Amino acid sequence: SVTVQNCCILDSTNLALLLHEKIEYLDISGCHNIKNCDIETIQKKCPNLKTLLLKDCLGVTAMQDGSWRSKPLLFLNLNHLSI
């Protein structure tokens, strides 16, 4: 489990340091420096992820604008997603 909520210094570089294949729960809600590209990094580095919480991650816009339709993400074990 990794929970880092409302952290103004969590960005792509710092996030990459936290991620690993054993993470099943990741809550980065309210981290405004998280971007669409970080979701792809999460997908690659956390193949066993079951819960991903992205509420109030203002930089994650691909769900709203539909840009992931052309390159869908695949989280094989994901049971819960909150945006």
mmCIF file of N, CA, C and O in Angstrom:
data_model
loop_
_atom_site.group_PDB
_atom_site.id
_atom_site.type_symbol
_atom_site.label_atom_id
_atom_site.label_comp_id
_atom_site.label_asym_id
_atom_site.label_seq_id
_atom_site.Cartn_x
_atom_site.Cartn_y
_atom_site.Cartn_z
ATOM 1 N N SER A 1 0.829 -1.185 0.000
ATOM 2 C CA SER A 1 0.000 0.000 0.000
ATOM 3 C C SER A 1 0.870 1.243 0.000
ATOM 4 O O SER A 1 1.805 1.335 0.796
ATOM 5 N N VAL A 2 0.528 2.190 -0.849
ATOM 6 C CA VAL A 2 1.193 3.485 -0.862
ATOM 7 C C VAL A 2 0.109 4.555 -0.884
ATOM 8 O O VAL A 2 -0.752 4.551 -1.764
ATOM 9 N N THR A 3 0.165 5.451 0.090
ATOM 10 C CA THR A 3 -0.769 6.576 0.161
ATOM 11 C C THR A 3 0.034 7.861 0.281
ATOM 12 O O THR A 3 0.798 8.028 1.227
ATOM 13 N N VAL A 4 -0.137 8.735 -0.688
ATOM 14 C CA VAL A 4 0.492 10.054 -0.685
ATOM 15 C C VAL A 4 -0.582 11.018 -1.186
ATOM 16 O O VAL A 4 -0.731 11.221 -2.373
ATOM 17 N N GLN A 5 -1.331 11.579 -0.268
ATOM 18 C CA GLN A 5 -2.443 12.448 -0.638
ATOM 19 C C GLN A 5 -2.059 13.922 -0.504
ATOM 20 O O GLN A 5 -1.319 14.297 0.407
ATOM 21 N N ASN A 6 -2.593 14.725 -1.431
ATOM 22 C CA ASN A 6 -2.453 16.182 -1.367
ATOM 23 C C ASN A 6 -1.005 16.639 -1.231
ATOM 24 O O ASN A 6 -0.709 17.565 -0.488
ATOM 25 N N CYS A 7 -0.131 15.987 -1.942
ATOM 26 C CA CYS A 7 1.295 16.297 -1.866
ATOM 27 C C CYS A 7 1.686 17.177 -3.056
ATOM 28 O O CYS A 7 1.655 16.716 -4.204
ATOM 29 N N CYS A 8 2.077 18.410 -2.778
ATOM 30 C CA CYS A 8 2.389 19.358 -3.848
ATOM 31 C C CYS A 8 3.750 19.090 -4.486
ATOM 32 O O CYS A 8 4.053 19.642 -5.545
ATOM 33 N N ILE A 9 4.586 18.236 -3.892
ATOM 34 C CA ILE A 9 5.896 17.962 -4.483
ATOM 35 C C ILE A 9 5.954 16.611 -5.198
ATOM 36 O O ILE A 9 6.971 16.280 -5.796
ATOM 37 N N LEU A 10 4.861 15.849 -5.149
ATOM 38 C CA LEU A 10 4.844 14.575 -5.863
ATOM 39 C C LEU A 10 4.667 14.844 -7.352
ATOM 40 O O LEU A 10 3.650 15.374 -7.792
ATOM 41 N N ASP A 11 5.689 14.503 -8.125
ATOM 42 C CA ASP A 11 5.652 14.683 -9.569
ATOM 43 C C ASP A 11 6.124 13.394 -10.234
ATOM 44 O O ASP A 11 6.302 12.376 -9.562
ATOM 45 N N SER A 12 6.321 13.427 -11.521
ATOM 46 C CA SER A 12 6.707 12.228 -12.274
ATOM 47 C C SER A 12 7.976 11.587 -11.727
ATOM 48 O O SER A 12 8.041 10.365 -11.564
ATOM 49 N N THR A 13 8.964 12.385 -11.423
ATOM 50 C CA THR A 13 10.235 11.868 -10.926
ATOM 51 C C THR A 13 10.082 11.198 -9.570
ATOM 52 O O THR A 13 10.537 10.069 -9.358
ATOM 53 N N ASN A 14 9.426 11.878 -8.641
ATOM 54 C CA ASN A 14 9.233 11.331 -7.297
ATOM 55 C C ASN A 14 8.318 10.117 -7.308
ATOM 56 O O ASN A 14 8.547 9.154 -6.566
ATOM 57 N N LEU A 15 7.290 10.163 -8.121
ATOM 58 C CA LEU A 15 6.364 9.042 -8.203
ATOM 59 C C LEU A 15 7.076 7.786 -8.687
ATOM 60 O O LEU A 15 6.894 6.706 -8.122
ATOM 61 N N ALA A 16 7.902 7.922 -9.698
ATOM 62 C CA ALA A 16 8.623 6.769 -10.250
ATOM 63 C C ALA A 16 9.478 6.085 -9.189
ATOM 64 O O ALA A 16 9.644 4.857 -9.212
ATOM 65 N N LEU A 17 9.992 6.845 -8.236
ATOM 66 C CA LEU A 17 10.805 6.271 -7.162
ATOM 67 C C LEU A 17 9.975 5.444 -6.188
ATOM 68 O O LEU A 17 10.500 4.524 -5.547
ATOM 69 N N LEU A 18 8.686 5.747 -6.067
ATOM 70 C CA LEU A 18 7.802 5.037 -5.134
ATOM 71 C C LEU A 18 7.243 3.733 -5.692
ATOM 72 O O LEU A 18 6.852 2.852 -4.941
ATOM 73 N N LEU A 19 7.171 3.634 -6.995
ATOM 74 C CA LEU A 19 6.450 2.533 -7.633
ATOM 75 C C LEU A 19 7.285 1.267 -7.729
ATOM 76 O O LEU A 19 8.481 1.319 -7.983
ATOM 77 N N HIS A 20 6.604 0.131 -7.522
ATOM 78 C CA HIS A 20 7.231 -1.177 -7.715
ATOM 79 C C HIS A 20 6.150 -2.223 -7.945
ATOM 80 O O HIS A 20 4.955 -1.979 -7.736
ATOM 81 N N GLU A 21 6.546 -3.391 -8.360
ATOM 82 C CA GLU A 21 5.596 -4.414 -8.798
ATOM 83 C C GLU A 21 4.744 -5.015 -7.683
ATOM 84 O O GLU A 21 3.718 -5.632 -7.955
ATOM 85 N N LYS A 22 5.103 -4.835 -6.429
ATOM 86 C CA LYS A 22 4.326 -5.426 -5.336
ATOM 87 C C LYS A 22 3.182 -4.541 -4.849
ATOM 88 O O LYS A 22 2.368 -4.972 -4.042
ATOM 89 N N ILE A 23 3.113 -3.323 -5.331
ATOM 90 C CA ILE A 23 2.045 -2.405 -4.898
ATOM 91 C C ILE A 23 0.702 -2.890 -5.427
ATOM 92 O O ILE A 23 0.534 -3.132 -6.612
ATOM 93 N N GLU A 24 -0.259 -3.013 -4.507
ATOM 94 C CA GLU A 24 -1.628 -3.382 -4.872
ATOM 95 C C GLU A 24 -2.600 -2.228 -4.649
ATOM 96 O O GLU A 24 -3.693 -2.226 -5.199
ATOM 97 N N TYR A 25 -2.203 -1.257 -3.838
ATOM 98 C CA TYR A 25 -3.067 -0.120 -3.490
ATOM 99 C C TYR A 25 -2.246 1.153 -3.613
ATOM 100 O O TYR A 25 -1.184 1.276 -2.997
ATOM 101 N N LEU A 26 -2.736 2.095 -4.428
ATOM 102 C CA LEU A 26 -2.035 3.364 -4.613
ATOM 103 C C LEU A 26 -3.042 4.505 -4.547
ATOM 104 O O LEU A 26 -3.983 4.566 -5.341
ATOM 105 N N ASP A 27 -2.851 5.387 -3.572
ATOM 106 C CA ASP A 27 -3.711 6.555 -3.413
ATOM 107 C C ASP A 27 -2.850 7.803 -3.543
ATOM 108 O O ASP A 27 -2.071 8.122 -2.646
ATOM 109 N N ILE A 28 -2.980 8.478 -4.671
ATOM 110 C CA ILE A 28 -2.266 9.733 -4.902
ATOM 111 C C ILE A 28 -3.276 10.868 -5.124
ATOM 112 O O ILE A 28 -3.031 11.807 -5.861
ATOM 113 N N SER A 29 -4.396 10.763 -4.462
ATOM 114 C CA SER A 29 -5.461 11.767 -4.567
ATOM 115 C C SER A 29 -4.945 13.146 -4.178
ATOM 116 O O SER A 29 -4.196 13.288 -3.214
ATOM 117 N N GLY A 30 -5.365 14.144 -4.935
ATOM 118 C CA GLY A 30 -5.036 15.520 -4.613
ATOM 119 C C GLY A 30 -3.621 15.940 -4.961
ATOM 120 O O GLY A 30 -3.196 17.032 -4.597
ATOM 121 N N CYS A 31 -2.889 15.092 -5.656
ATOM 122 C CA CYS A 31 -1.522 15.429 -6.071
ATOM 123 C C CYS A 31 -1.597 16.078 -7.451
ATOM 124 O O CYS A 31 -1.702 15.389 -8.468
ATOM 125 N N HIS A 32 -1.570 17.385 -7.481
ATOM 126 C CA HIS A 32 -1.852 18.144 -8.700
ATOM 127 C C HIS A 32 -0.772 18.063 -9.768
ATOM 128 O O HIS A 32 -1.012 18.431 -10.916
ATOM 129 N N ASN A 33 0.415 17.591 -9.422
ATOM 130 C CA ASN A 33 1.495 17.492 -10.406
ATOM 131 C C ASN A 33 1.520 16.151 -11.134
ATOM 132 O O ASN A 33 2.389 15.920 -11.967
ATOM 133 N N ILE A 34 0.579 15.276 -10.829
ATOM 134 C CA ILE A 34 0.472 14.002 -11.521
ATOM 135 C C ILE A 34 -0.197 14.247 -12.867
ATOM 136 O O ILE A 34 -1.217 14.930 -12.955
ATOM 137 N N LYS A 35 0.380 13.689 -13.919
ATOM 138 C CA LYS A 35 -0.085 13.924 -15.292
ATOM 139 C C LYS A 35 -0.516 12.618 -15.956
ATOM 140 O O LYS A 35 -0.319 11.539 -15.416
ATOM 141 N N ASN A 36 -1.064 12.724 -17.150
ATOM 142 C CA ASN A 36 -1.488 11.549 -17.914
ATOM 143 C C ASN A 36 -0.352 10.548 -18.088
ATOM 144 O O ASN A 36 -0.559 9.344 -17.941
ATOM 145 N N CYS A 37 0.839 11.026 -18.393
ATOM 146 C CA CYS A 37 1.977 10.125 -18.622
ATOM 147 C C CYS A 37 2.323 9.325 -17.370
ATOM 148 O O CYS A 37 2.850 8.207 -17.458
ATOM 149 N N ASP A 38 2.015 9.860 -16.199
ATOM 150 C CA ASP A 38 2.291 9.140 -14.953
ATOM 151 C C ASP A 38 1.391 7.922 -14.794
ATOM 152 O O ASP A 38 1.790 6.930 -14.178
ATOM 153 N N ILE A 39 0.206 7.975 -15.354
ATOM 154 C CA ILE A 39 -0.692 6.822 -15.280
ATOM 155 C C ILE A 39 -0.112 5.670 -16.089
ATOM 156 O O ILE A 39 -0.180 4.509 -15.689
ATOM 157 N N GLU A 40 0.504 5.982 -17.211
ATOM 158 C CA GLU A 40 1.170 4.945 -18.001
ATOM 159 C C GLU A 40 2.347 4.349 -17.230
ATOM 160 O O GLU A 40 2.572 3.139 -17.276
ATOM 161 N N THR A 41 3.074 5.171 -16.506
ATOM 162 C CA THR A 41 4.179 4.685 -15.676
ATOM 163 C C THR A 41 3.665 3.770 -14.576
ATOM 164 O O THR A 41 4.259 2.719 -14.309
ATOM 165 N N ILE A 42 2.568 4.156 -13.960
ATOM 166 C CA ILE A 42 1.954 3.318 -12.930
ATOM 167 C C ILE A 42 1.575 1.963 -13.521
ATOM 168 O O ILE A 42 1.827 0.914 -12.918
ATOM 169 N N GLN A 43 0.976 1.982 -14.688
ATOM 170 C CA GLN A 43 0.575 0.735 -15.347
ATOM 171 C C GLN A 43 1.780 -0.181 -15.558
ATOM 172 O O GLN A 43 1.708 -1.373 -15.296
ATOM 173 N N LYS A 44 2.877 0.378 -16.013
ATOM 174 C CA LYS A 44 4.065 -0.422 -16.312
ATOM 175 C C LYS A 44 4.757 -0.935 -15.057
ATOM 176 O O LYS A 44 5.206 -2.076 -15.008
ATOM 177 N N LYS A 45 4.859 -0.092 -14.024
ATOM 178 C CA LYS A 45 5.629 -0.449 -12.839
ATOM 179 C C LYS A 45 4.831 -1.190 -11.769
ATOM 180 O O LYS A 45 5.416 -1.762 -10.857
ATOM 181 N N CYS A 46 3.500 -1.158 -11.870
ATOM 182 C CA CYS A 46 2.645 -1.769 -10.840
ATOM 183 C C CYS A 46 1.662 -2.752 -11.473
ATOM 184 O O CYS A 46 0.443 -2.522 -11.462
ATOM 185 N N PRO A 47 2.149 -3.868 -11.993
ATOM 186 C CA PRO A 47 1.257 -4.807 -12.686
ATOM 187 C C PRO A 47 0.244 -5.496 -11.779
ATOM 188 O O PRO A 47 -0.753 -6.024 -12.257
ATOM 189 N N ASN A 48 0.464 -5.470 -10.475
ATOM 190 C CA ASN A 48 -0.442 -6.129 -9.531
ATOM 191 C C ASN A 48 -1.397 -5.166 -8.851
ATOM 192 O O ASN A 48 -2.073 -5.532 -7.889
ATOM 193 N N LEU A 49 -1.478 -3.949 -9.352
ATOM 194 C CA LEU A 49 -2.311 -2.921 -8.748
ATOM 195 C C LEU A 49 -3.784 -3.328 -8.780
ATOM 196 O O LEU A 49 -4.305 -3.713 -9.819
ATOM 197 N N LYS A 50 -4.434 -3.223 -7.619
ATOM 198 C CA LYS A 50 -5.856 -3.546 -7.508
ATOM 199 C C LYS A 50 -6.707 -2.304 -7.274
ATOM 200 O O LYS A 50 -7.862 -2.258 -7.664
ATOM 201 N N THR A 51 -6.136 -1.288 -6.621
ATOM 202 C CA THR A 51 -6.863 -0.064 -6.318
ATOM 203 C C THR A 51 -6.002 1.129 -6.695
ATOM 204 O O THR A 51 -4.846 1.220 -6.284
ATOM 205 N N LEU A 52 -6.577 2.049 -7.470
ATOM 206 C CA LEU A 52 -5.897 3.266 -7.877
ATOM 207 C C LEU A 52 -6.824 4.443 -7.615
ATOM 208 O O LEU A 52 -7.920 4.515 -8.180
ATOM 209 N N LEU A 53 -6.395 5.342 -6.748
ATOM 210 C CA LEU A 53 -7.199 6.503 -6.382
ATOM 211 C C LEU A 53 -6.524 7.769 -6.892
ATOM 212 O O LEU A 53 -5.404 8.093 -6.494
ATOM 213 N N LEU A 54 -7.206 8.473 -7.782
ATOM 214 C CA LEU A 54 -6.675 9.661 -8.453
ATOM 215 C C LEU A 54 -7.554 10.886 -8.253
ATOM 216 O O LEU A 54 -7.437 11.856 -9.007
ATOM 217 N N LYS A 55 -8.433 10.864 -7.287
ATOM 218 C CA LYS A 55 -9.371 11.974 -7.081
ATOM 219 C C LYS A 55 -8.603 13.291 -6.927
ATOM 220 O O LYS A 55 -7.620 13.371 -6.206
ATOM 221 N N ASP A 56 -9.058 14.309 -7.619
ATOM 222 C CA ASP A 56 -8.479 15.652 -7.575
ATOM 223 C C ASP A 56 -7.041 15.726 -8.088
ATOM 224 O O ASP A 56 -6.301 16.630 -7.717
ATOM 225 N N CYS A 57 -6.653 14.794 -8.928
ATOM 226 C CA CYS A 57 -5.376 14.899 -9.646
ATOM 227 C C CYS A 57 -5.670 15.707 -10.910
ATOM 228 O O CYS A 57 -6.038 15.148 -11.944
ATOM 229 N N LEU A 58 -5.548 16.997 -10.814
ATOM 230 C CA LEU A 58 -5.999 17.899 -11.865
ATOM 231 C C LEU A 58 -5.232 17.744 -13.170
ATOM 232 O O LEU A 58 -5.740 18.095 -14.230
ATOM 233 N N GLY A 59 -4.020 17.192 -13.115
ATOM 234 C CA GLY A 59 -3.227 16.999 -14.323
ATOM 235 C C GLY A 59 -3.606 15.760 -15.106
ATOM 236 O O GLY A 59 -3.149 15.552 -16.228
ATOM 237 N N VAL A 60 -4.441 14.912 -14.519
ATOM 238 C CA VAL A 60 -4.901 13.709 -15.213
ATOM 239 C C VAL A 60 -6.187 14.067 -15.936
ATOM 240 O O VAL A 60 -7.253 14.162 -15.347
ATOM 241 N N THR A 61 -6.058 14.272 -17.248
ATOM 242 C CA THR A 61 -7.190 14.750 -18.044
ATOM 243 C C THR A 61 -7.620 13.770 -19.128
ATOM 244 O O THR A 61 -8.642 13.966 -19.755
ATOM 245 N N ALA A 62 -6.849 12.730 -19.343
ATOM 246 C CA ALA A 62 -7.119 11.828 -20.462
ATOM 247 C C ALA A 62 -8.462 11.127 -20.341
ATOM 248 O O ALA A 62 -9.079 10.803 -21.350
ATOM 249 N N MET A 63 -8.921 10.885 -19.134
ATOM 250 C CA MET A 63 -10.233 10.250 -18.962
ATOM 251 C C MET A 63 -11.338 11.195 -19.428
ATOM 252 O O MET A 63 -12.342 10.773 -19.961
ATOM 253 N N GLN A 64 -11.132 12.487 -19.224
ATOM 254 C CA GLN A 64 -12.144 13.471 -19.588
ATOM 255 C C GLN A 64 -12.143 13.776 -21.072
ATOM 256 O O GLN A 64 -13.191 13.926 -21.681
ATOM 257 N N ASP A 65 -10.955 13.885 -21.660
ATOM 258 C CA ASP A 65 -10.898 14.278 -23.072
ATOM 259 C C ASP A 65 -10.890 13.088 -24.026
ATOM 260 O O ASP A 65 -10.896 13.258 -25.234
ATOM 261 N N GLY A 66 -10.861 11.849 -23.485
ATOM 262 C CA GLY A 66 -10.952 10.664 -24.321
ATOM 263 C C GLY A 66 -9.674 10.266 -25.028
ATOM 264 O O GLY A 66 -9.678 9.381 -25.876
ATOM 265 N N SER A 67 -8.548 10.882 -24.680
ATOM 266 C CA SER A 67 -7.312 10.594 -25.410
ATOM 267 C C SER A 67 -6.781 9.183 -25.161
ATOM 268 O O SER A 67 -5.952 8.708 -25.925
ATOM 269 N N TRP A 68 -7.242 8.495 -24.127
ATOM 270 C CA TRP A 68 -6.796 7.115 -23.901
ATOM 271 C C TRP A 68 -7.534 6.113 -24.783
ATOM 272 O O TRP A 68 -7.193 4.956 -24.806
ATOM 273 N N ARG A 69 -8.525 6.546 -25.493
ATOM 274 C CA ARG A 69 -9.240 5.624 -26.381
ATOM 275 C C ARG A 69 -8.338 5.121 -27.500
ATOM 276 O O ARG A 69 -8.454 3.986 -27.937
ATOM 277 N N SER A 70 -7.433 5.968 -27.972
ATOM 278 C CA SER A 70 -6.536 5.571 -29.052
ATOM 279 C C SER A 70 -5.400 4.686 -28.547
ATOM 280 O O SER A 70 -4.834 3.913 -29.304
ATOM 281 N N LYS A 71 -5.070 4.779 -27.263
ATOM 282 C CA LYS A 71 -4.015 3.967 -26.659
ATOM 283 C C LYS A 71 -4.498 3.528 -25.284
ATOM 284 O O LYS A 71 -4.128 4.099 -24.270
ATOM 285 N N PRO A 72 -5.346 2.510 -25.236
ATOM 286 C CA PRO A 72 -5.943 2.124 -23.956
ATOM 287 C C PRO A 72 -4.916 1.567 -22.977
ATOM 288 O O PRO A 72 -3.942 0.937 -23.365
ATOM 289 N N LEU A 73 -5.164 1.833 -21.711
ATOM 290 C CA LEU A 73 -4.332 1.293 -20.650
ATOM 291 C C LEU A 73 -4.907 -0.035 -20.196
ATOM 292 O O LEU A 73 -6.119 -0.242 -20.222
ATOM 293 N N LEU A 74 -4.038 -0.913 -19.764
ATOM 294 C CA LEU A 74 -4.481 -2.228 -19.330
ATOM 295 C C LEU A 74 -3.961 -2.505 -17.927
ATOM 296 O O LEU A 74 -2.770 -2.705 -17.724
ATOM 297 N N PHE A 75 -4.859 -2.462 -16.966
ATOM 298 C CA PHE A 75 -4.562 -2.842 -15.596
ATOM 299 C C PHE A 75 -5.259 -4.174 -15.362
ATOM 300 O O PHE A 75 -6.461 -4.212 -15.102
ATOM 301 N N LEU A 76 -4.536 -5.267 -15.456
ATOM 302 C CA LEU A 76 -5.136 -6.591 -15.413
ATOM 303 C C LEU A 76 -5.838 -6.914 -14.096
ATOM 304 O O LEU A 76 -6.835 -7.618 -14.089
ATOM 305 N N ASN A 77 -5.314 -6.425 -12.992
ATOM 306 C CA ASN A 77 -5.839 -6.783 -11.679
ATOM 307 C C ASN A 77 -6.656 -5.685 -11.014
ATOM 308 O O ASN A 77 -7.071 -5.839 -9.877
ATOM 309 N N LEU A 78 -6.871 -4.577 -11.703
ATOM 310 C CA LEU A 78 -7.529 -3.430 -11.093
ATOM 311 C C LEU A 78 -8.996 -3.727 -10.794
ATOM 312 O O LEU A 78 -9.757 -4.111 -11.677
ATOM 313 N N ASN A 79 -9.370 -3.558 -9.530
ATOM 314 C CA ASN A 79 -10.750 -3.764 -9.098
ATOM 315 C C ASN A 79 -11.460 -2.443 -8.792
ATOM 316 O O ASN A 79 -12.676 -2.373 -8.826
ATOM 317 N N HIS A 80 -10.675 -1.407 -8.472
ATOM 318 C CA HIS A 80 -11.279 -0.141 -8.069
ATOM 319 C C HIS A 80 -10.468 1.018 -8.607
ATOM 320 O O HIS A 80 -9.263 1.093 -8.405
ATOM 321 N N LEU A 81 -11.137 1.936 -9.284
ATOM 322 C CA LEU A 81 -10.527 3.145 -9.808
ATOM 323 C C LEU A 81 -11.396 4.327 -9.417
ATOM 324 O O LEU A 81 -12.603 4.328 -9.649
ATOM 325 N N SER A 82 -10.779 5.323 -8.798
ATOM 326 C CA SER A 82 -11.499 6.534 -8.407
ATOM 327 C C SER A 82 -10.788 7.728 -9.016
ATOM 328 O O SER A 82 -9.598 7.926 -8.797
ATOM 329 N N ILE A 83 -11.531 8.516 -9.808
ATOM 330 C CA ILE A 83 -10.955 9.683 -10.475
ATOM 331 C C ILE A 83 -11.704 10.921 -10.031
ATOM 332 O O ILE A 83 -12.894 10.965 -10.018
#
